[in-house]
Rosetta silent file (secondary structure, phi, psi, omega in degrees, C-alpha in Angstrom):
SEQUENCE: MSREPEIPPKSTAIIDSSVLFAMGGPDNEKYSAFEEFVTGRGLTVKVPEQVAEELGEGPDAYVYQRERLQAAQNAGWLESGRIDFSKPRVSEVVDKTRERMATLSADDVTEDEIERTDTVLAGLAYQYATGGASNVAIFVSDRIAEQAIGDVLAAVDVGDTTAVIEGRAFLEELVADQFG
SCORE:     score description
SCORE:     0.000 S_00000001
   1 L     0.000  140.612 -173.277    7.064  -23.029   33.470 S_00000001
   2 L   -76.383  -19.604 -176.442    7.171  -19.549   34.947 S_00000001
   3 L   -99.980   -4.402  178.490    5.125  -20.386   38.050 S_00000001
   4 H   -53.841  -42.446  178.969    6.970  -23.451   39.326 S_00000001
   5 H   -58.762  -25.719 -179.522    9.233  -21.468   41.673 S_00000001
   6 H   -69.852  -23.668 -176.958    6.142  -20.203   43.348 S_00000001
   7 L  -125.380   89.968  177.608    5.155  -23.759   44.352 S_00000001
   8 L   -63.878  153.729  174.342    8.030  -25.653   45.891 S_00000001
   9 L   -55.529  148.593  178.183    7.764  -29.456   46.177 S_00000001
  10 L    75.168   13.849  179.259    5.873  -30.769   49.155 S_00000001
  11 L   -81.854  168.827  173.981    3.711  -27.684   49.440 S_00000001
  12 E  -100.650  131.578 -179.812    0.112  -27.548   50.322 S_00000001
  13 E  -121.217  139.007 -179.546   -2.190  -26.314   47.589 S_00000001
  14 E  -112.191  133.432 -173.665   -5.749  -25.087   48.019 S_00000001
  15 E  -122.128  129.123  179.550   -7.930  -25.236   44.971 S_00000001
  16 L   -83.831  157.388 -179.076  -11.149  -23.219   44.308 S_00000001
  17 H   -59.915  -33.576 -179.969  -14.187  -24.627   42.584 S_00000001
  18 H   -64.786  -30.967  175.248  -13.633  -22.402   39.525 S_00000001
  19 H   -74.350  -41.765  170.035  -10.307  -24.182   38.957 S_00000001
  20 H   -53.113  -42.082  176.098  -11.947  -27.564   39.358 S_00000001
  21 H   -62.814  -42.313 -177.265  -14.414  -26.549   36.799 S_00000001
  22 H   -71.176  -26.239 -174.868  -11.805  -25.316   34.388 S_00000001
  23 H   -84.824  -11.933  179.313   -9.682  -28.433   34.583 S_00000001
  24 L    72.344 -168.201 -177.202  -12.477  -30.751   33.549 S_00000001
  25 L   -93.619 -174.180 -173.933  -12.654  -34.461   34.284 S_00000001
  26 L   -58.192  -26.165 -179.694   -9.979  -37.236   34.206 S_00000001
  27 L   -92.748   10.254  178.548  -10.118  -37.428   30.463 S_00000001
  28 L   -94.505  140.121 -176.986   -9.322  -33.746   29.951 S_00000001
  29 H   -59.726  -35.372  178.154   -5.802  -32.622   29.141 S_00000001
  30 H   -62.985  -49.017  176.956   -5.978  -29.833   31.858 S_00000001
  31 H   -58.220  -47.118  179.140   -6.933  -32.359   34.484 S_00000001
  32 H   -64.342  -37.878  179.097   -4.175  -34.761   33.474 S_00000001
  33 H   -66.859  -39.113  178.533   -1.539  -32.009   33.350 S_00000001
  34 H   -64.344  -44.000  176.859   -2.617  -30.768   36.754 S_00000001
  35 H   -59.874  -43.842  178.406   -2.598  -34.295   38.234 S_00000001
  36 H   -67.577  -38.788  175.525    0.865  -34.915   36.836 S_00000001
  37 H   -58.763  -56.155 -172.501    2.139  -31.552   38.215 S_00000001
  38 H   -72.073  -27.054  176.842    0.882  -32.076   41.713 S_00000001
  39 H   -82.068  -31.452  177.242    1.856  -35.674   42.029 S_00000001
  40 H   -67.357  -30.321 -179.648    5.239  -35.093   40.451 S_00000001
  41 L   -99.243   -1.757  177.878    5.961  -32.293   43.059 S_00000001
  42 L    67.419   31.813  179.345    4.426  -34.212   45.952 S_00000001
  43 L   -77.113  143.905  171.634    1.856  -31.524   46.656 S_00000001
  44 E   -99.568  114.325 -174.847   -0.975  -32.007   49.080 S_00000001
  45 E  -104.770  131.228 -179.537   -4.006  -30.564   47.366 S_00000001
  46 E  -122.369  145.142  173.305   -7.047  -29.516   49.425 S_00000001
  47 E  -117.807  127.132 -179.463  -10.470  -28.406   48.326 S_00000001
  48 E   -55.063  138.717 -178.084  -12.363  -26.424   51.006 S_00000001
  49 H   -53.065  -38.996  177.121  -14.991  -28.541   52.633 S_00000001
  50 H   -57.454  -42.602  176.856  -17.561  -25.866   51.785 S_00000001
  51 H   -63.598  -46.121 -179.867  -16.869  -26.404   48.036 S_00000001
  52 H   -60.673  -46.456 -177.727  -17.074  -30.134   48.304 S_00000001
  53 H   -64.211  -40.117  178.666  -20.277  -29.951   50.298 S_00000001
  54 H   -58.579  -43.493  179.088  -21.784  -27.456   47.851 S_00000001
  55 H   -76.414  -32.395 -179.636  -21.142  -29.740   44.960 S_00000001
  56 H   -74.625  -18.747 -175.345  -22.136  -32.886   46.903 S_00000001
  57 L  -113.978    3.811 -171.911  -25.499  -31.491   47.886 S_00000001
  58 L   -77.877  178.232  177.574  -26.238  -29.557   44.664 S_00000001
  59 L   -70.705  174.740 -175.768  -28.888  -30.399   42.062 S_00000001
  60 H   -55.333  -24.164  179.880  -28.381  -33.048   39.360 S_00000001
  61 H   -64.130  -11.975 -177.697  -26.453  -30.467   37.270 S_00000001
  62 H  -101.629    4.503 -179.339  -23.476  -30.892   39.619 S_00000001
  63 H   -57.097  -44.017  179.941  -23.176  -34.699   39.176 S_00000001
  64 H   -63.227  -30.677  179.453  -20.245  -34.307   36.715 S_00000001
  65 H   -76.019  -41.598  177.738  -18.444  -32.026   39.266 S_00000001
  66 H   -57.360  -36.470  179.700  -18.888  -34.477   42.021 S_00000001
  67 H   -69.038  -32.745  179.297  -17.404  -37.186   39.806 S_00000001
  68 H   -66.398  -42.980  179.952  -14.338  -34.954   39.195 S_00000001
  69 H   -61.912  -47.790 -175.487  -13.912  -34.558   42.969 S_00000001
  70 H   -66.024  -40.478  179.164  -14.322  -38.284   43.534 S_00000001
  71 H   -65.011  -41.691  178.391  -11.891  -39.192   40.711 S_00000001
  72 H   -68.410  -39.523  175.829   -9.214  -36.932   42.142 S_00000001
  73 H   -64.582  -43.111  179.551   -9.787  -38.195   45.692 S_00000001
  74 H   -64.033  -33.394  175.900   -9.602  -41.850   44.430 S_00000001
  75 L   -73.519   -9.665  174.551   -6.354  -40.992   42.663 S_00000001
  76 L    85.844    6.375 -179.856   -5.016  -39.816   45.971 S_00000001
  77 L  -111.468    8.105  178.397   -4.118  -36.235   45.188 S_00000001
  78 E  -131.429  128.727  177.320   -7.152  -34.321   46.406 S_00000001
  79 E  -125.781  154.710  170.462   -8.368  -34.121   50.091 S_00000001
  80 E   -70.903  138.153  178.293  -11.031  -32.188   51.741 S_00000001
  81 E  -114.868  126.115 -178.670   -9.805  -29.126   53.709 S_00000001
  82 L  -107.454  123.258  175.637  -11.629  -28.120   56.811 S_00000001
  83 L   -79.317  137.769 -178.679  -11.245  -24.632   58.048 S_00000001
  84 L  -114.533  101.844 -179.120  -10.942  -24.343   61.877 S_00000001
  85 L   -72.855   -8.056  176.626  -12.320  -21.108   63.040 S_00000001
  86 L   -79.205  -14.125 -179.426  -11.189  -21.844   66.566 S_00000001
  87 L   -74.883  142.765 -179.032   -7.525  -21.363   65.502 S_00000001
  88 L   -60.204  136.560  173.047   -6.183  -17.891   66.284 S_00000001
  89 L    74.975   -2.685 -175.064   -6.646  -15.252   63.574 S_00000001
  90 H   -70.345  -45.661  177.294   -8.422  -17.578   61.080 S_00000001
  91 H   -62.719  -35.622  178.484  -11.733  -15.727   61.483 S_00000001
  92 H   -66.730  -41.457  178.119  -10.006  -12.434   61.287 S_00000001
  93 H   -58.893  -49.935 -177.215   -8.290  -13.505   57.993 S_00000001
  94 H   -59.864  -49.341 -178.148  -11.711  -14.605   56.522 S_00000001
  95 H   -64.473  -44.313  178.273  -13.308  -11.289   57.653 S_00000001
  96 H   -57.666  -43.504  178.506  -10.399   -9.100   56.348 S_00000001
  97 H   -61.220  -41.703  178.101  -10.639  -10.908   53.038 S_00000001
  98 H   -62.160  -45.470 -175.434  -14.324  -10.242   52.766 S_00000001
  99 H   -66.039  -37.199 -177.106  -13.751   -6.554   53.613 S_00000001
 100 H   -75.181  -35.409  175.114  -10.863   -6.263   51.066 S_00000001
 101 H   -63.538  -41.987 -179.631  -12.974   -7.951   48.329 S_00000001
 102 H   -66.872  -34.420  173.743  -15.760   -5.560   49.096 S_00000001
 103 H   -68.938  -41.327 -176.566  -13.435   -2.593   48.774 S_00000001
 104 H   -73.356  -24.917 -175.118  -11.837   -3.867   45.544 S_00000001
 105 L  -117.249   26.016 -177.383  -15.223   -4.604   44.019 S_00000001
 106 L   -47.248  -43.677 -172.250  -17.195   -1.645   45.363 S_00000001
 107 L   -86.133   -7.558 -171.849  -18.456   -0.693   42.008 S_00000001
 108 L  -107.109  -44.796 -173.447  -19.244   -4.265   40.846 S_00000001
 109 L  -144.440  159.157  177.362  -20.922   -6.258   43.734 S_00000001
 110 L   -91.475  164.766  178.025  -22.259   -5.728   47.199 S_00000001
 111 H   -58.040  -32.334 -179.400  -20.647   -7.459   50.211 S_00000001
 112 H   -68.763  -20.727 -178.566  -23.582   -9.935   50.270 S_00000001
 113 H   -89.720   -9.006  177.851  -22.642  -10.991   46.729 S_00000001
 114 L   -66.977  130.544 -176.054  -19.007  -11.917   47.613 S_00000001
 115 L   -64.762  126.504 -175.916  -18.441  -15.619   47.379 S_00000001
 116 H   -69.006  -35.754  178.356  -18.088  -17.021   50.812 S_00000001
 117 H   -61.731  -30.291  178.102  -15.795  -19.759   49.545 S_00000001
 118 H   -65.013  -41.678  176.782  -13.308  -17.157   48.271 S_00000001
 119 H   -65.627  -35.469  179.848  -12.900  -15.840   51.807 S_00000001
 120 H   -65.951  -33.611  176.085  -12.562  -19.339   53.165 S_00000001
 121 H   -56.306  -41.122 -179.204   -9.588  -19.920   50.804 S_00000001
 122 H   -66.951  -47.486  178.486   -7.741  -17.141   52.607 S_00000001
 123 H   -62.588  -44.587  178.279   -8.561  -18.499   56.039 S_00000001
 124 H   -65.462  -40.350  178.665   -7.606  -22.034   55.162 S_00000001
 125 H   -61.035  -40.926 -178.119   -4.309  -20.812   53.578 S_00000001
 126 H   -68.911  -39.793  179.001   -3.506  -18.924   56.751 S_00000001
 127 H   -56.198  -50.614 -177.981   -4.490  -21.893   58.909 S_00000001
 128 H   -70.812  -42.007 -179.822   -2.059  -24.164   56.918 S_00000001
 129 H   -66.470  -26.891  176.527    0.703  -21.601   56.695 S_00000001
 130 L  -100.464    2.410 -178.056    0.764  -21.074   60.460 S_00000001
 131 L  -109.968   16.124  177.421    0.075  -24.724   61.196 S_00000001
 132 L   115.552  -13.517 -178.970    3.306  -26.285   59.782 S_00000001
 133 L   -71.988  132.946 -178.150    2.983  -26.200   56.082 S_00000001
 134 L   -70.041  -38.356  179.746    6.310  -24.888   54.588 S_00000001
 135 L  -146.604  147.907  176.485    4.505  -23.275   51.603 S_00000001
 136 E  -132.795  126.888  177.070    0.931  -22.828   50.598 S_00000001
 137 E  -111.852  134.903  179.911   -0.379  -22.137   47.062 S_00000001
 138 E  -116.496  118.997  179.555   -3.872  -20.972   46.557 S_00000001
 139 E   -97.616  114.070 -175.325   -5.420  -21.580   43.088 S_00000001
 140 E  -141.299  152.636 -177.265   -8.332  -19.188   42.379 S_00000001
 141 L  -125.060   42.779  179.616   -9.751  -17.827   39.165 S_00000001
 142 L  -132.409  111.835 -173.934  -11.265  -14.606   40.377 S_00000001
 143 H   -56.253  -44.226 -176.456   -9.136  -11.422   39.872 S_00000001
 144 H   -66.805  -46.995  177.887  -10.637   -9.629   42.897 S_00000001
 145 H   -58.893  -42.593  179.692  -10.382  -12.679   45.132 S_00000001
 146 H   -57.512  -48.759  178.515   -6.791  -13.262   43.969 S_00000001
 147 H   -66.220  -43.119 -176.784   -5.787   -9.715   44.923 S_00000001
 148 H   -68.144  -42.309  179.950   -7.678   -9.626   48.170 S_00000001
 149 H   -64.432  -41.376  177.777   -6.304  -12.929   49.377 S_00000001
 150 H   -61.576  -45.707  178.448   -2.745  -11.957   48.465 S_00000001
 151 H   -55.854  -53.491 -173.784   -3.171   -8.556   50.241 S_00000001
 152 H   -64.666  -44.649 -178.675   -4.626  -10.077   53.395 S_00000001
 153 H   -63.726  -36.190  175.186   -2.130  -12.961   53.651 S_00000001
 154 H   -65.185  -40.997 -179.060    0.701  -10.469   53.203 S_00000001
 155 H   -69.505  -23.057  177.751   -0.769   -8.156   55.940 S_00000001
 156 L  -100.009   22.617  170.777   -0.908  -11.144   58.430 S_00000001
 157 L    56.547   36.294  165.097    2.712  -11.892   57.758 S_00000001
 158 L  -119.647   16.495 -179.640    2.374  -15.201   55.764 S_00000001
 159 L   -65.013  -25.406  178.187    2.892  -13.624   52.439 S_00000001
 160 L   -79.751  -13.903 -179.623    6.422  -15.046   52.166 S_00000001
 161 L  -116.620    8.807  179.919    5.163  -18.618   52.521 S_00000001
 162 E  -127.537  153.149  171.929    2.008  -18.299   50.396 S_00000001
 163 E  -137.593  132.927  176.774    1.370  -17.778   46.681 S_00000001
 164 E  -108.358  127.197 -167.497   -1.965  -16.902   45.109 S_00000001
 165 E  -124.709  131.261  172.488   -2.062  -18.215   41.606 S_00000001
 166 E   -67.298  106.642 -172.012   -4.609  -17.523   38.821 S_00000001
 167 H   -65.307  -39.787 -175.764   -5.766  -21.089   38.321 S_00000001
 168 H   -71.498  -42.224  172.932   -7.101  -21.060   34.906 S_00000001
 169 H   -57.805  -41.701  177.173   -3.939  -19.402   33.508 S_00000001
 170 H   -57.823  -49.468  177.519   -1.863  -21.888   35.414 S_00000001
 171 H   -57.095  -40.463  177.817   -3.783  -24.801   33.778 S_00000001
 172 H   -64.616  -41.823  176.560   -3.195  -23.306   30.348 S_00000001
 173 H   -64.987  -41.480  174.403    0.505  -23.051   31.072 S_00000001
 174 H   -55.763  -49.880 -178.810    0.649  -26.611   32.251 S_00000001
 175 H   -63.700  -43.078  176.453   -0.969  -27.885   29.062 S_00000001
 176 H   -55.152  -44.220  177.407    1.266  -25.717   26.937 S_00000001
 177 H   -67.747  -37.191 -173.371    4.326  -27.026   28.597 S_00000001
 178 H   -81.660  -44.066 -172.113    3.201  -30.691   28.581 S_00000001
 179 H  -109.396   -1.838 -173.653    1.753  -30.785   25.061 S_00000001
 180 L   -82.579    0.000    0.000    3.291  -27.715   23.372 S_00000001
């Protein structure tokens, strides 16, 4: 697989809700392939607390999403990730990511329409990268968020220990490698 070198064993991975949606439930081949990949490499996978709360407090339409979260947590490969805004520069990284996303999407969306959880992914990645994680992979499926997060993390000098990965494409590669 072409992306494996970007995610060394024992890394911390942060997963966005769009990637959780794309992988489906435990009976889906994408879910199974991702679970096998992260457990086989010993990755610690975090879902931002904001995403888990959003799904946990959502309408009945989100029941199946909460079940996916619970199944992954029960399997032991998914944990809630809590951003700590009291840590130095975490707020700055979140703000810079929001600004960068606004610049990149100036023709498409307003700053108010930028997903808050996308900016939290960057802050959480910075927090882990400066808090002892040897490598951090961020799985996101939004082209603008992917570029903005990568740009900001490089600008705050953690670009060499972080990798921003297009999550849906990654899932497709995993399935192709596993079942192809």
